[in-house]
CSV table of C-alpha atoms in Angstrom, one decimal:
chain,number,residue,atom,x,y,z
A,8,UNK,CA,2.4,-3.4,22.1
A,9,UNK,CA,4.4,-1.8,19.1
A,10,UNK,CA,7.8,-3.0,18.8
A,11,UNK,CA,10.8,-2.4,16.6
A,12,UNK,CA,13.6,-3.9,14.6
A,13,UNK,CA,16.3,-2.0,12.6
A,14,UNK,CA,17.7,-2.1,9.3
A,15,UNK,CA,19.8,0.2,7.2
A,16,UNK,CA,19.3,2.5,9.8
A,17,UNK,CA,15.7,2.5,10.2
A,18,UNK,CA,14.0,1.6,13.4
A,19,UNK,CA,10.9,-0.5,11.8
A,20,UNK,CA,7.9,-0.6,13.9
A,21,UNK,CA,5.5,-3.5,13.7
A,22,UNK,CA,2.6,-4.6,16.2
A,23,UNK,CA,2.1,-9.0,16.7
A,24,UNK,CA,-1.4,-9.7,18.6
A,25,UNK,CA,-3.1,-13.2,18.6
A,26,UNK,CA,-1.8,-16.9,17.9
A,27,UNK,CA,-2.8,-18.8,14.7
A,28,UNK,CA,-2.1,-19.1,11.2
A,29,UNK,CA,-0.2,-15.6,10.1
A,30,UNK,CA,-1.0,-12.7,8.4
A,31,UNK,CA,0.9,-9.6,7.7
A,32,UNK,CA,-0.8,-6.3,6.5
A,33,UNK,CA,1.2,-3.7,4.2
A,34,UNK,CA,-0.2,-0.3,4.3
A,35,UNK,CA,0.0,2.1,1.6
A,36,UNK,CA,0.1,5.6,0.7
A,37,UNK,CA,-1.0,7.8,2.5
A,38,UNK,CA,-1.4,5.7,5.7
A,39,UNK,CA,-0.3,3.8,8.2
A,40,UNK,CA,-0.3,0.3,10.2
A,41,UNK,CA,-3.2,1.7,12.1
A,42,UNK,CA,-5.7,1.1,8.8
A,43,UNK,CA,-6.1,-2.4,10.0
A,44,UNK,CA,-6.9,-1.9,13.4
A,45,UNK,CA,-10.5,-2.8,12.8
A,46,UNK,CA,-9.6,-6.1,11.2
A,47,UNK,CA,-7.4,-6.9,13.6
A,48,UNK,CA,-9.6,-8.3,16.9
A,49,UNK,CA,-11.9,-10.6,14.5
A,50,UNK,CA,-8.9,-12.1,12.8
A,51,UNK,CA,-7.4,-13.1,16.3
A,52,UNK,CA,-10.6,-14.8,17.4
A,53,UNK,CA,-10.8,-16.5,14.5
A,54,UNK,CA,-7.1,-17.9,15.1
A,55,UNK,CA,-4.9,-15.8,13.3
A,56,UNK,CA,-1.6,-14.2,14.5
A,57,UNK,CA,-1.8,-10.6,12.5
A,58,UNK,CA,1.6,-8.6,12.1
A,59,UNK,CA,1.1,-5.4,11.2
A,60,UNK,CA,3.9,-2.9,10.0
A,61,UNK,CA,4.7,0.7,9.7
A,62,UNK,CA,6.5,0.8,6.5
A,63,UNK,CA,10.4,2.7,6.3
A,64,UNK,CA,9.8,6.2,6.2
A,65,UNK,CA,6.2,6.6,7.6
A,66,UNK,CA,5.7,8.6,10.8
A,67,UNK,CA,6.8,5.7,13.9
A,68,UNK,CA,9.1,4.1,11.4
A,69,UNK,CA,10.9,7.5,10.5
A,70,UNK,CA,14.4,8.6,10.1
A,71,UNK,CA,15.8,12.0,10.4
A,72,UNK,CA,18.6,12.0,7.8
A,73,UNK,CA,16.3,10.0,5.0
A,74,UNK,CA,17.3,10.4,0.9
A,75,UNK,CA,15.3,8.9,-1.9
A,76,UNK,CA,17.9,6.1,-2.1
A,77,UNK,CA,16.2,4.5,1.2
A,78,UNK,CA,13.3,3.7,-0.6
A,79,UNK,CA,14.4,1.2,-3.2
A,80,UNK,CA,11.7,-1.6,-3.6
A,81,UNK,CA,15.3,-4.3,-2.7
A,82,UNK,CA,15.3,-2.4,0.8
A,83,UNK,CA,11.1,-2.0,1.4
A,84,UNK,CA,10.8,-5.5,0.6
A,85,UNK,CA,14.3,-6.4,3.1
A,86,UNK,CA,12.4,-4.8,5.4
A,87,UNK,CA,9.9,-7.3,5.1
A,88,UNK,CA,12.0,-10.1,5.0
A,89,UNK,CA,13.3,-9.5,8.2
A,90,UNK,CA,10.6,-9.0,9.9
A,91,UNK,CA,9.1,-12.5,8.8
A,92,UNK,CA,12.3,-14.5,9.7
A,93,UNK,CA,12.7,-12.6,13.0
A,94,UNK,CA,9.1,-13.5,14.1
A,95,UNK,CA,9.1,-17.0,12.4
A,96,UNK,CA,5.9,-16.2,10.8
A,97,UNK,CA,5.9,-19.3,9.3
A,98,UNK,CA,2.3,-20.8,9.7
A,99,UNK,CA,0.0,-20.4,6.4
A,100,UNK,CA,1.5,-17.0,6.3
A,101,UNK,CA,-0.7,-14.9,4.1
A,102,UNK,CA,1.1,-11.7,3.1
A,103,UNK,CA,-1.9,-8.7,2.3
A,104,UNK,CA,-1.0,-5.4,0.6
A,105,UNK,CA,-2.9,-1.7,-0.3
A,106,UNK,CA,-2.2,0.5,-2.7
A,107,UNK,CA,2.0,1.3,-2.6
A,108,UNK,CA,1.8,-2.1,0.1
A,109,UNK,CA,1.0,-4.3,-2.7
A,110,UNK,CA,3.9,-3.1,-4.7
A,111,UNK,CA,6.1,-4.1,-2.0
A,112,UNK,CA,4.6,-7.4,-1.2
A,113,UNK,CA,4.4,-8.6,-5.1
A,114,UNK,CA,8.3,-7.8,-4.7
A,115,UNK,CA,8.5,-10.1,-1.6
A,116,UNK,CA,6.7,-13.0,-3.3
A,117,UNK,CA,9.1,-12.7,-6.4
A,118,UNK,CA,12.5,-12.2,-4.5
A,119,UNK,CA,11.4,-15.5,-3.1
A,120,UNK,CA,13.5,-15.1,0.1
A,121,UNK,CA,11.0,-16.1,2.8
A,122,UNK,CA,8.0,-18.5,2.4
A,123,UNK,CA,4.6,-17.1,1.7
A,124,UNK,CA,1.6,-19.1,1.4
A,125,UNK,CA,-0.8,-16.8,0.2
A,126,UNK,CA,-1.6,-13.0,-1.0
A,127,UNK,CA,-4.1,-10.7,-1.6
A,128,UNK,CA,-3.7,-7.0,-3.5
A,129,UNK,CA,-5.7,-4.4,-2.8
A,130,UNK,CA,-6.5,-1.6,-5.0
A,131,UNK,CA,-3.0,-1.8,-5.9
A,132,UNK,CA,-0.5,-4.2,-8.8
A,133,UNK,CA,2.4,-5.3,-9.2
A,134,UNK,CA,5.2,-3.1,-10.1
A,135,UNK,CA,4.5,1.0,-11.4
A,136,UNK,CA,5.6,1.7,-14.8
A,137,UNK,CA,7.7,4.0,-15.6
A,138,UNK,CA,7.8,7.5,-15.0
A,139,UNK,CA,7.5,8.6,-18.9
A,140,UNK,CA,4.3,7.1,-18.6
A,141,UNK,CA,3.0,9.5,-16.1
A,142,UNK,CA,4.9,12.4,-17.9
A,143,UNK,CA,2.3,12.1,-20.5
A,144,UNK,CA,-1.0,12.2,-18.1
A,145,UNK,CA,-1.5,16.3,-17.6
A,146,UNK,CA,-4.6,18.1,-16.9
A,147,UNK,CA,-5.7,21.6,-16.1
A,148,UNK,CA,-4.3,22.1,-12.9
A,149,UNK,CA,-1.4,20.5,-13.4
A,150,UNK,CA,0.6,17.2,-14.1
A,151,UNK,CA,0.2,14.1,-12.7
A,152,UNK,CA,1.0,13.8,-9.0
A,153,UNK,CA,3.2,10.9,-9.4
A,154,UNK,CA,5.2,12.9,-12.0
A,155,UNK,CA,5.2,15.9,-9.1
A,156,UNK,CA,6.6,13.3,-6.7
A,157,UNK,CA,9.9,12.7,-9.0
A,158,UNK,CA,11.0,16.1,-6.7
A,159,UNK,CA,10.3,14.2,-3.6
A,160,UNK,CA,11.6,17.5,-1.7
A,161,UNK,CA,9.5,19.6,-3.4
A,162,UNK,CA,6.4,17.8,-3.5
A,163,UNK,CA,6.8,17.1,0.4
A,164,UNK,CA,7.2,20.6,1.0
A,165,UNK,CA,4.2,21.4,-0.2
A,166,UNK,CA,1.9,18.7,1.1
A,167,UNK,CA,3.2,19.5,4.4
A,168,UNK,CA,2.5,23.3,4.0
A,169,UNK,CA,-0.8,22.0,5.5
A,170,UNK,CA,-0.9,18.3,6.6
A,171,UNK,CA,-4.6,18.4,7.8
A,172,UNK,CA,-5.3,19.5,4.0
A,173,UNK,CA,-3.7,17.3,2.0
A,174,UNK,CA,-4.9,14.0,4.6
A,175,UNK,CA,-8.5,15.5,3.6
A,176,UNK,CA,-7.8,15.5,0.3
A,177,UNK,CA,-6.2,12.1,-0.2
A,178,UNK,CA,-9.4,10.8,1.5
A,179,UNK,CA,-12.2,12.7,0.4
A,180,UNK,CA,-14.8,11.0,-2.0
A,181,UNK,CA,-14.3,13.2,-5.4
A,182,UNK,CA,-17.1,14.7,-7.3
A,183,UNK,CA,-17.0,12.7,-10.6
A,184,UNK,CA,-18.8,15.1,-12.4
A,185,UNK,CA,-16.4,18.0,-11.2
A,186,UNK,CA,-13.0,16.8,-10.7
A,187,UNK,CA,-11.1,14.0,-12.9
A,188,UNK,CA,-7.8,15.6,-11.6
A,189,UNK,CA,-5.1,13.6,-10.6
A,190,UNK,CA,-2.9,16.3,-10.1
A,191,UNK,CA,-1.1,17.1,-7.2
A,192,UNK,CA,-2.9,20.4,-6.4
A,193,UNK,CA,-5.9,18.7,-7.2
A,194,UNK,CA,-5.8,15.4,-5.1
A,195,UNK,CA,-4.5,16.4,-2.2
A,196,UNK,CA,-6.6,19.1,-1.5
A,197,UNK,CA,-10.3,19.3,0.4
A,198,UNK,CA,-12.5,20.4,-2.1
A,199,UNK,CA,-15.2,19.8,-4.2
A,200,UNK,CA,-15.9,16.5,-2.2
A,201,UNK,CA,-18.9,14.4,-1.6
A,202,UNK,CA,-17.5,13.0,1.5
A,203,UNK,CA,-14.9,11.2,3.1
A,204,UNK,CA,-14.1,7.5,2.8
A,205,UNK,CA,-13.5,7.8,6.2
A,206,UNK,CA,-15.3,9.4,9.7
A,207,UNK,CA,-14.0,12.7,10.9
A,208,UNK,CA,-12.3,10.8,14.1
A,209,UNK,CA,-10.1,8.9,12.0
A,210,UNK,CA,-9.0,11.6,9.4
A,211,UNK,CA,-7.9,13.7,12.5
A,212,UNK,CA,-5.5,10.6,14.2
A,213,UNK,CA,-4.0,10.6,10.4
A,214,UNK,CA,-3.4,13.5,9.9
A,215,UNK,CA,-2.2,13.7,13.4
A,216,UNK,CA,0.7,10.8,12.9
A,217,UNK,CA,1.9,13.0,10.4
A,218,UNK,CA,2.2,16.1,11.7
A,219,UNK,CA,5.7,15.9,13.0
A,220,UNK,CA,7.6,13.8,10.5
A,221,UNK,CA,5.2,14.8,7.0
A,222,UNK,CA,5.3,13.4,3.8
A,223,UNK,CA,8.6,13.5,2.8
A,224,UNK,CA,9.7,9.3,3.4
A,225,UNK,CA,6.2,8.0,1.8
A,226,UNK,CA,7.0,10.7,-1.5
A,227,UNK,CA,10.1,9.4,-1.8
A,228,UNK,CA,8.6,5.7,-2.3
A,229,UNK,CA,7.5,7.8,-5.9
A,230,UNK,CA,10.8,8.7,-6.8
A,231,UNK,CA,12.3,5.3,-7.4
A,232,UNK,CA,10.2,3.5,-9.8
A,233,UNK,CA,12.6,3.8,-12.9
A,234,UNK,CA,15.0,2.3,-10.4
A,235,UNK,CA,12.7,-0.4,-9.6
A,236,UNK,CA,12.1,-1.8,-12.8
A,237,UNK,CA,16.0,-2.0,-13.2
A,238,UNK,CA,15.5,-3.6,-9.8
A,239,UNK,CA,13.0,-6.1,-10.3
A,240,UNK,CA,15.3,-7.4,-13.6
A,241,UNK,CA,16.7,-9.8,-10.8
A,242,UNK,CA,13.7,-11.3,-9.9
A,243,UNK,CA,10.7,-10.9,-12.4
A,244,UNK,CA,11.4,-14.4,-14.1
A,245,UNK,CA,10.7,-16.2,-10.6
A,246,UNK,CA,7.4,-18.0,-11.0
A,247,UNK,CA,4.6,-17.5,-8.5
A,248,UNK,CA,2.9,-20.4,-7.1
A,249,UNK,CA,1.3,-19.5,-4.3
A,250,UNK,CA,-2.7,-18.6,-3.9
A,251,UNK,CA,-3.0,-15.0,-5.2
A,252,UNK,CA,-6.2,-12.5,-5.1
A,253,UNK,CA,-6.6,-9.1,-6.7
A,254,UNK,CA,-9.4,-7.2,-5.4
A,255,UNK,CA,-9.9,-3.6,-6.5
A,256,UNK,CA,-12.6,-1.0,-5.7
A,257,UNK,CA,-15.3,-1.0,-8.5
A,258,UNK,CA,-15.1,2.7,-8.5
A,259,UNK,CA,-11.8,3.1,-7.8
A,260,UNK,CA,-10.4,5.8,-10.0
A,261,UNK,CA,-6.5,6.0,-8.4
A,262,UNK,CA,-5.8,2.1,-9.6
A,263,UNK,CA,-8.3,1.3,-12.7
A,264,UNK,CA,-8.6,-2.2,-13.1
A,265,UNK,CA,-8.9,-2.1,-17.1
A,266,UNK,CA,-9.1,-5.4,-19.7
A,267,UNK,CA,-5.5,-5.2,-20.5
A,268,UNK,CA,-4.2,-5.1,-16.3
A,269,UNK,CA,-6.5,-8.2,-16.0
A,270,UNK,CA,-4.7,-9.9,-18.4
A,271,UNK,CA,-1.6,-8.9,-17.4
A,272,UNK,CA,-2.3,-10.2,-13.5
A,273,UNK,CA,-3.7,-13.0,-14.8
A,274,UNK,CA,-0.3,-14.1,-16.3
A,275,UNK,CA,1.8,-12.9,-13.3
A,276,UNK,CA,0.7,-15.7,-10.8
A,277,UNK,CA,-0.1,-19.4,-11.6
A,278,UNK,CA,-2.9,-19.6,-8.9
A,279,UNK,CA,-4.8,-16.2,-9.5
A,280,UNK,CA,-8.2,-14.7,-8.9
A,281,UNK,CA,-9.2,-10.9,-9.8
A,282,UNK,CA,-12.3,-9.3,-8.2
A,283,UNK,CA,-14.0,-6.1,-8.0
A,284,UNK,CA,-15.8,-4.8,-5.2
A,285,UNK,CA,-19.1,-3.6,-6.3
A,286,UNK,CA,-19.5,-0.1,-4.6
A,287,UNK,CA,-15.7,0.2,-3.5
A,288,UNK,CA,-13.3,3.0,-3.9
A,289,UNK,CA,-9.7,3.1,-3.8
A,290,UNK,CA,-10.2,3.1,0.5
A,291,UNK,CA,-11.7,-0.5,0.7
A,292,UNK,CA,-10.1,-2.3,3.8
A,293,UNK,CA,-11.9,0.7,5.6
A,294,UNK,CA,-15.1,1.2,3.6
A,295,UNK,CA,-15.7,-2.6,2.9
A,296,UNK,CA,-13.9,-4.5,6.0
A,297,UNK,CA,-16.1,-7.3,5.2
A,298,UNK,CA,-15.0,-7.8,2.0
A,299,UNK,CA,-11.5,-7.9,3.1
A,300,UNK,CA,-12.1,-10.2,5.6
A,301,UNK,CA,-14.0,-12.7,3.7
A,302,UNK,CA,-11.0,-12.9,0.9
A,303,UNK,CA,-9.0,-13.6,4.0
A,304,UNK,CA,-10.9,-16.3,4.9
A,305,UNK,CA,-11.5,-17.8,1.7
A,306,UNK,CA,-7.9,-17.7,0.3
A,307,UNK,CA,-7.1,-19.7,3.9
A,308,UNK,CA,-9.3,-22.2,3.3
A,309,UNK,CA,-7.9,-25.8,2.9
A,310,UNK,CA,-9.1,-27.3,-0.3
């Protein structure tokens, strides 16, 4: 049963099934709390009680007056927060993130606010760097689609010209040979794919969650990350102690797992590990569930 909580005018909604140790899932961009639904029945009978939200902004946790100033990483991470003291999700939690979900939970575990026993990042970091960066990154069709997404109004009106499209798009399996793009007319379009990441049946119900409220709220994430390193300022000296994982997609060619970003996670947490996925994309927790689960399972492990 989905309930909700509010905060700063948002009615958060969040789904609690099973008894156990506790795990929260963070989605990312662009989907939703349902991209754990096919963790979420083997986690229970292996005694786990699984939280999952649907992050400020996205389509059941939507607001119809939202502004970029919503979507501060203080507030994402609040909403968090919250939801952990009002549940009391206080056995072994282990706090998992994707993509933009990781962002938000790294900023959870450094605020330091609620007790966290454990996390795991996937195909995501810790914090983006600033938008100069991104200025820099053009290609053929265009600039880079985080660089687009500074215009949060202008880059949602487009993707939700065609929601179905740009859902495709985010999904599809990209030609390497062909398209290198990261561009916003290039990514979030359906062509020149090999396939999807994901079946048919499950591209339609996202696509379908967004087809009233579009893209507008999860852009607008975008638009704050020069804010957010002004943010962070307040908390980045807090040391992290707990168990940390950082899995990424072997393949992944969104969040590149480089030499220089495994040294950098390796001196952001004093108990990490950093993995690759051999065969994974930027879509693991739906490509390779197994692999997701088994980090759960391992990080929980009493040593």
């Amino acid at each position: 049963m989905i309930e909700t909580f509010t905060n700063d005018g948002f009615n958060i909604s969040y789904k609690t099934q099973g008894s156990g140790k506790d795990i929260i899932f963070l989605h990312g961009f662009p989907s939703t709390m349902s991209m754990w639904d096919s963790l979420v029945d083997e986690l229970i009978d292996n005694n786990f009680r699984v939280t999952t939200i649907e992050q400020r902004g996205y389509p059941l946790s939507s607001n119809l007056k939202m502004d970029v100033s919503d979507f501060t990483l203080d507030k994402l991470s609040e909403d968090i927060e919250i939801l952990i003291r009002t549940l009391d999700l206080s056995h072994d939690l282990t706090l998992v993130g994707h993509d933009w979900g990781t962002v938000v939970a790294w900023a959870t575990l450094k605020r330091n606010n609620v007790s966290i026993k454990n996390y795991i990042s996937i195909c995501g970091g810790t914090l983006f760097p600033g938008s100069d960066v991104y200025k820099s990154l053009t290609y053929n069709d265009g600039e880079h689609y985080i660089t687009s997404f500074q215009n949060a109004t202008e880059a949602a009106e487009i993707l939700n010209r065609d929601i179905k499209n740009t859902i495709y798009g985010a999904y599809r399996v990209k030609n390497q040979n062909v398209n290198h793009s990261l561009s916003l007319k290039a990514l979030f379009n359906d062509f020149n794919h090999i396939e999807y990441a994901i079946t048919e049946e499950l591209l339609s119900n996202i696509a379908s969650e967004f087809s009233d409220t579009g893209l507008y709220g999860p852009v607008a994430w975008y638009a704050n990350i020069d804010q957010n390193i002004q943010l962070s300022s307040k908390w980045k000296h807090n040391e992290v102690t707990q168990k940390v994982s950082f899995i990424f997609g072997e393949d992944d060619k969104a969040v590149l797992l480089t030499e220089k970003m495994k040294d950098r996670l390796n001196k952001e947490a004093k108990f990490a590990t950093i993995k690759e996925v051999s065969g994974a994309g930027h879509w693991l927790p739906y490509t390779h569930r197994e692999s997701v689960l088994n980090e759960i399972y391992s990080i929980n492990k009493d040593y």
